[in-house]
Amino acid sequence: MKKVRVATIWLDGCAGCHMSVLDIDEAILNVARRAEMVYGPLVDAHEFPKQVDVTLVEGGVSSQEDLEKIRTVRQRSRLVVSLGDCAVTGNISAMRNQTPTRKLLERIYVEGADVMRVVPSDGVPALLRHAVPVHEFVKVDLHVPGCPPSAKAIAFVLEELFEGRVPDLRSKVKFG
Ligand code: SF4
């Protein structure tokens, strides 16, 4: 049986959604049987691969780097799944949106610092004006709300996608 090529990616999120993926207990056996993990925090691949079947996206799109990543993900993935409230609505990542970006950075790196009171620029991706849900930039095939979504819901989503079905999430997920 040809394995489904699965990737996960972490944009502006707290890692909680990835923790929930890791928490799927014995369902991991079915994932291991049906899927090949081709990219993600636990996979030793530096470049997002081509011809991915399913990509789970954690986090909102908050920086120029996030934007480039999600555009690459969309070009190279058959199905893009927004995983968790940050990816679906902006959620925690969008809490900064009420404050102008420059003011926010100065509050953190200058006013809030005791030493090295300077806004970093070297090697730090530029923030977008607002942190936004993934679907504001690319087409999303499935939204899986939750902060984080339950491991049970994630296992269900993967199993349904592996079988070529669209998961019916009505009784399986909730925001928050
Ligand atoms: S949805 Fe919740 S758990 Fe997932 S990245 Fe956002 S804050 Fe973290």
GROMACS .gro file of C-alpha atoms and ligand atoms in nm:
model
  184
    1MET     CA    1   0.000   0.000   0.000
    2LYS     CA    2   0.135   0.342  -0.099
    3LYS     CA    3   0.197   0.552   0.207
    4VAL     CA    4   0.037   0.894   0.246
    5ARG     CA    5   0.301   1.167   0.262
    6VAL     CA    6   0.225   1.376   0.572
    7ALA     CA    7   0.393   1.696   0.688
    8THR     CA    8   0.339   1.926   0.983
    9ILE     CA    9   0.453   2.284   1.009
   10TRP     CA   10   0.474   2.528   1.296
   11LEU     CA   11   0.409   2.897   1.223
   12ASP     CA   12   0.311   3.145   1.499
   13GLY     CA   13   0.193   2.894   1.757
   14CYS     CA   14   0.294   2.768   2.099
   15ALA     CA   15   0.368   2.404   2.004
   16GLY     CA   16   0.053   2.293   2.187
   17CYS     CA   17  -0.109   2.168   1.866
   18HIS     CA   18   0.201   1.963   1.784
   19MET     CA   19   0.194   1.824   2.139
   20SER     CA   20  -0.164   1.715   2.075
   21VAL     CA   21  -0.052   1.536   1.757
   22LEU     CA   22   0.208   1.349   1.963
   23ASP     CA   23  -0.060   1.260   2.218
   24ILE     CA   24  -0.265   1.033   1.990
   25ASP     CA   25  -0.149   0.723   2.181
   26GLU     CA   26  -0.214   0.391   2.009
   27ALA     CA   27  -0.357   0.566   1.701
   28ILE     CA   28   0.008   0.641   1.621
   29LEU     CA   29   0.034   0.276   1.507
   30ASN     CA   30  -0.219   0.336   1.233
   31VAL     CA   31  -0.046   0.660   1.136
   32ALA     CA   32   0.289   0.478   1.117
   33ARG     CA   33   0.131   0.205   0.904
   34ARG     CA   34  -0.045   0.442   0.664
   35ALA     CA   35   0.176   0.749   0.653
   36GLU     CA   36   0.528   0.861   0.586
   37MET     CA   37   0.619   1.169   0.789
   38VAL     CA   38   0.814   1.382   0.545
   39TYR     CA   39   0.848   1.714   0.729
   40GLY     CA   40   0.794   1.861   1.075
   41PRO     CA   41   0.973   1.939   1.401
   42LEU     CA   42   1.050   1.572   1.456
   43VAL     CA   43   1.171   1.503   1.104
   44ASP     CA   44   1.526   1.570   0.992
   45ALA     CA   45   1.440   1.753   0.670
   46HIS     CA   46   1.550   2.110   0.617
   47GLU     CA   47   1.346   2.195   0.312
   48PHE     CA   48   0.971   2.151   0.279
   49PRO     CA   49   0.939   1.862   0.033
   50LYS     CA   50   0.743   1.842  -0.290
   51GLN     CA   51   0.434   1.627  -0.346
   52VAL     CA   52   0.306   1.617   0.010
   53ASP     CA   53  -0.041   1.466   0.046
   54VAL     CA   54  -0.150   1.624   0.376
   55THR     CA   55   0.005   1.913   0.570
   56LEU     CA   56  -0.113   2.003   0.920
   57VAL     CA   57  -0.045   2.371   0.992
   58GLU     CA   58  -0.012   2.500   1.348
   59GLY     CA   59  -0.022   2.873   1.420
   60GLY     CA   60  -0.124   3.195   1.254
   61VAL     CA   61   0.068   3.374   0.983
   62SER     CA   62   0.258   3.644   1.168
   63SER     CA   63   0.587   3.716   0.995
   64GLN     CA   64   0.732   3.743   0.648
   65GLU     CA   65   0.893   3.404   0.709
   66ASP     CA   66   0.557   3.248   0.800
   67LEU     CA   67   0.412   3.390   0.479
   68GLU     CA   68   0.687   3.242   0.263
   69LYS     CA   69   0.652   2.907   0.440
   70ILE     CA   70   0.275   2.884   0.399
   71ARG     CA   71   0.296   2.975   0.031
   72THR     CA   72   0.549   2.696  -0.020
   73VAL     CA   73   0.331   2.456   0.181
   74ARG     CA   74   0.030   2.539  -0.037
   75GLN     CA   75   0.224   2.492  -0.362
   76ARG     CA   76   0.359   2.156  -0.251
   77SER     CA   77   0.064   2.003  -0.063
   78ARG     CA   78  -0.247   1.839  -0.198
   79LEU     CA   79  -0.443   1.906   0.124
   80VAL     CA   80  -0.372   2.184   0.373
   81VAL     CA   81  -0.529   2.147   0.718
   82SER     CA   82  -0.545   2.442   0.959
   83LEU     CA   83  -0.483   2.274   1.292
   84GLY     CA   84  -0.593   2.462   1.602
   85ASP     CA   85  -0.750   2.798   1.674
   86CYS     CA   86  -0.439   3.004   1.592
   87ALA     CA   87  -0.433   2.864   1.239
   88VAL     CA   88  -0.813   2.879   1.207
   89THR     CA   89  -0.887   3.225   1.356
   90GLY     CA   90  -0.559   3.388   1.462
   91ASN     CA   91  -0.645   3.326   1.829
   92ILE     CA   92  -0.346   3.386   2.060
   93SER     CA   93  -0.114   3.489   1.778
   94ALA     CA   94  -0.360   3.767   1.682
   95MET     CA   95  -0.371   3.917   2.032
   96ARG     CA   96  -0.093   4.153   1.928
   97ASN     CA   97  -0.301   4.300   1.646
   98GLN     CA   98  -0.435   4.592   1.851
   99THR     CA   99  -0.083   4.729   1.902
  100PRO     CA  100   0.124   4.878   1.621
  101THR     CA  101   0.417   4.647   1.544
  102ARG     CA  102   0.690   4.904   1.618
  103LYS     CA  103   0.535   4.993   1.953
  104LEU     CA  104   0.502   4.626   2.043
  105LEU     CA  105   0.867   4.550   1.966
  106GLU     CA  106   0.987   4.854   2.163
  107ARG     CA  107   0.771   4.760   2.461
  108ILE     CA  108   0.925   4.411   2.468
  109TYR     CA  109   1.286   4.466   2.366
  110VAL     CA  110   1.352   4.820   2.495
  111GLU     CA  111   1.113   4.908   2.779
  112GLY     CA  112   1.092   4.550   2.903
  113ALA     CA  113   1.464   4.472   2.897
  114ASP     CA  114   1.732   4.537   3.157
  115VAL     CA  115   2.026   4.483   2.921
  116MET     CA  116   2.075   4.503   2.541
  117ARG     CA  117   1.785   4.744   2.510
  118VAL     CA  118   1.748   4.731   2.134
  119VAL     CA  119   1.496   4.588   1.889
  120PRO     CA  120   1.677   4.297   1.719
  121SER     CA  121   1.699   4.301   1.343
  122ASP     CA  122   1.970   4.051   1.246
  123GLY     CA  123   1.828   3.711   1.155
  124VAL     CA  124   1.484   3.798   1.294
  125PRO     CA  125   1.197   3.766   1.046
  126ALA     CA  126   1.005   4.090   0.995
  127LEU     CA  127   0.660   4.086   1.153
  128LEU     CA  128   0.359   4.140   0.933
  129ARG     CA  129   0.132   4.423   1.042
  130HIS     CA  130  -0.118   4.171   1.175
  131ALA     CA  131  -0.110   3.801   1.265
  132VAL     CA  132  -0.385   3.635   1.063
  133PRO     CA  133  -0.540   3.292   1.009
  134VAL     CA  134  -0.387   3.072   0.742
  135HIS     CA  135  -0.686   3.099   0.505
  136GLU     CA  136  -0.626   3.475   0.468
  137PHE     CA  137  -0.325   3.393   0.252
  138VAL     CA  138  -0.379   3.047   0.104
  139LYS     CA  139  -0.665   2.810   0.036
  140VAL     CA  140  -0.728   2.578   0.330
  141ASP     CA  141  -0.897   2.243   0.269
  142LEU     CA  142  -0.998   2.162   0.627
  143HIS     CA  143  -1.026   2.360   0.952
  144VAL     CA  144  -0.978   2.175   1.280
  145PRO     CA  145  -1.054   2.413   1.570
  146GLY     CA  146  -0.944   2.372   1.931
  147CYS     CA  147  -0.673   2.516   2.152
  148PRO     CA  148  -0.536   2.266   2.101
  149PRO     CA  149  -0.763   2.024   1.910
  150SER     CA  150  -0.796   1.702   2.106
  151ALA     CA  151  -0.567   1.414   2.019
  152LYS     CA  152  -0.882   1.210   1.951
  153ALA     CA  153  -1.000   1.463   1.692
  154ILE     CA  154  -0.657   1.471   1.526
  155ALA     CA  155  -0.643   1.091   1.507
  156PHE     CA  156  -0.994   1.092   1.354
  157VAL     CA  157  -0.896   1.355   1.097
  158LEU     CA  158  -0.588   1.159   0.990
  159GLU     CA  159  -0.774   0.828   0.968
  160GLU     CA  160  -1.052   0.982   0.756
  161LEU     CA  161  -0.804   1.155   0.526
  162PHE     CA  162  -0.604   0.833   0.487
  163GLU     CA  163  -0.926   0.665   0.373
  164GLY     CA  164  -0.990   0.943   0.122
  165ARG     CA  165  -1.290   1.078   0.314
  166VAL     CA  166  -1.367   1.435   0.425
  167PRO     CA  167  -1.382   1.419   0.806
  168ASP     CA  168  -1.718   1.520   0.953
  169LEU     CA  169  -1.600   1.718   1.255
  170ARG     CA  170  -1.937   1.846   1.377
  171SER     CA  171  -1.941   1.654   1.705
  172LYS     CA  172  -1.565   1.619   1.740
  173VAL     CA  173  -1.420   1.970   1.780
  174LYS     CA  174  -1.490   2.301   1.949
  175PHE     CA  175  -1.312   2.634   1.968
  176GLY     CA  176  -1.098   2.699   2.273
  177SF4     S1  177  -0.427   2.684   1.899
  177SF4    FE1  178  -0.372   2.689   2.117
  177SF4     S2  179  -0.240   2.510   2.143
  177SF4    FE2  180  -0.246   2.552   1.922
  177SF4     S3  181  -0.073   2.688   1.881
  177SF4    FE3  182  -0.248   2.819   1.923
  177SF4     S4  183  -0.235   2.865   2.142
  177SF4    FE4  184  -0.105   2.687   2.104
   0.00000   0.00000   0.00000
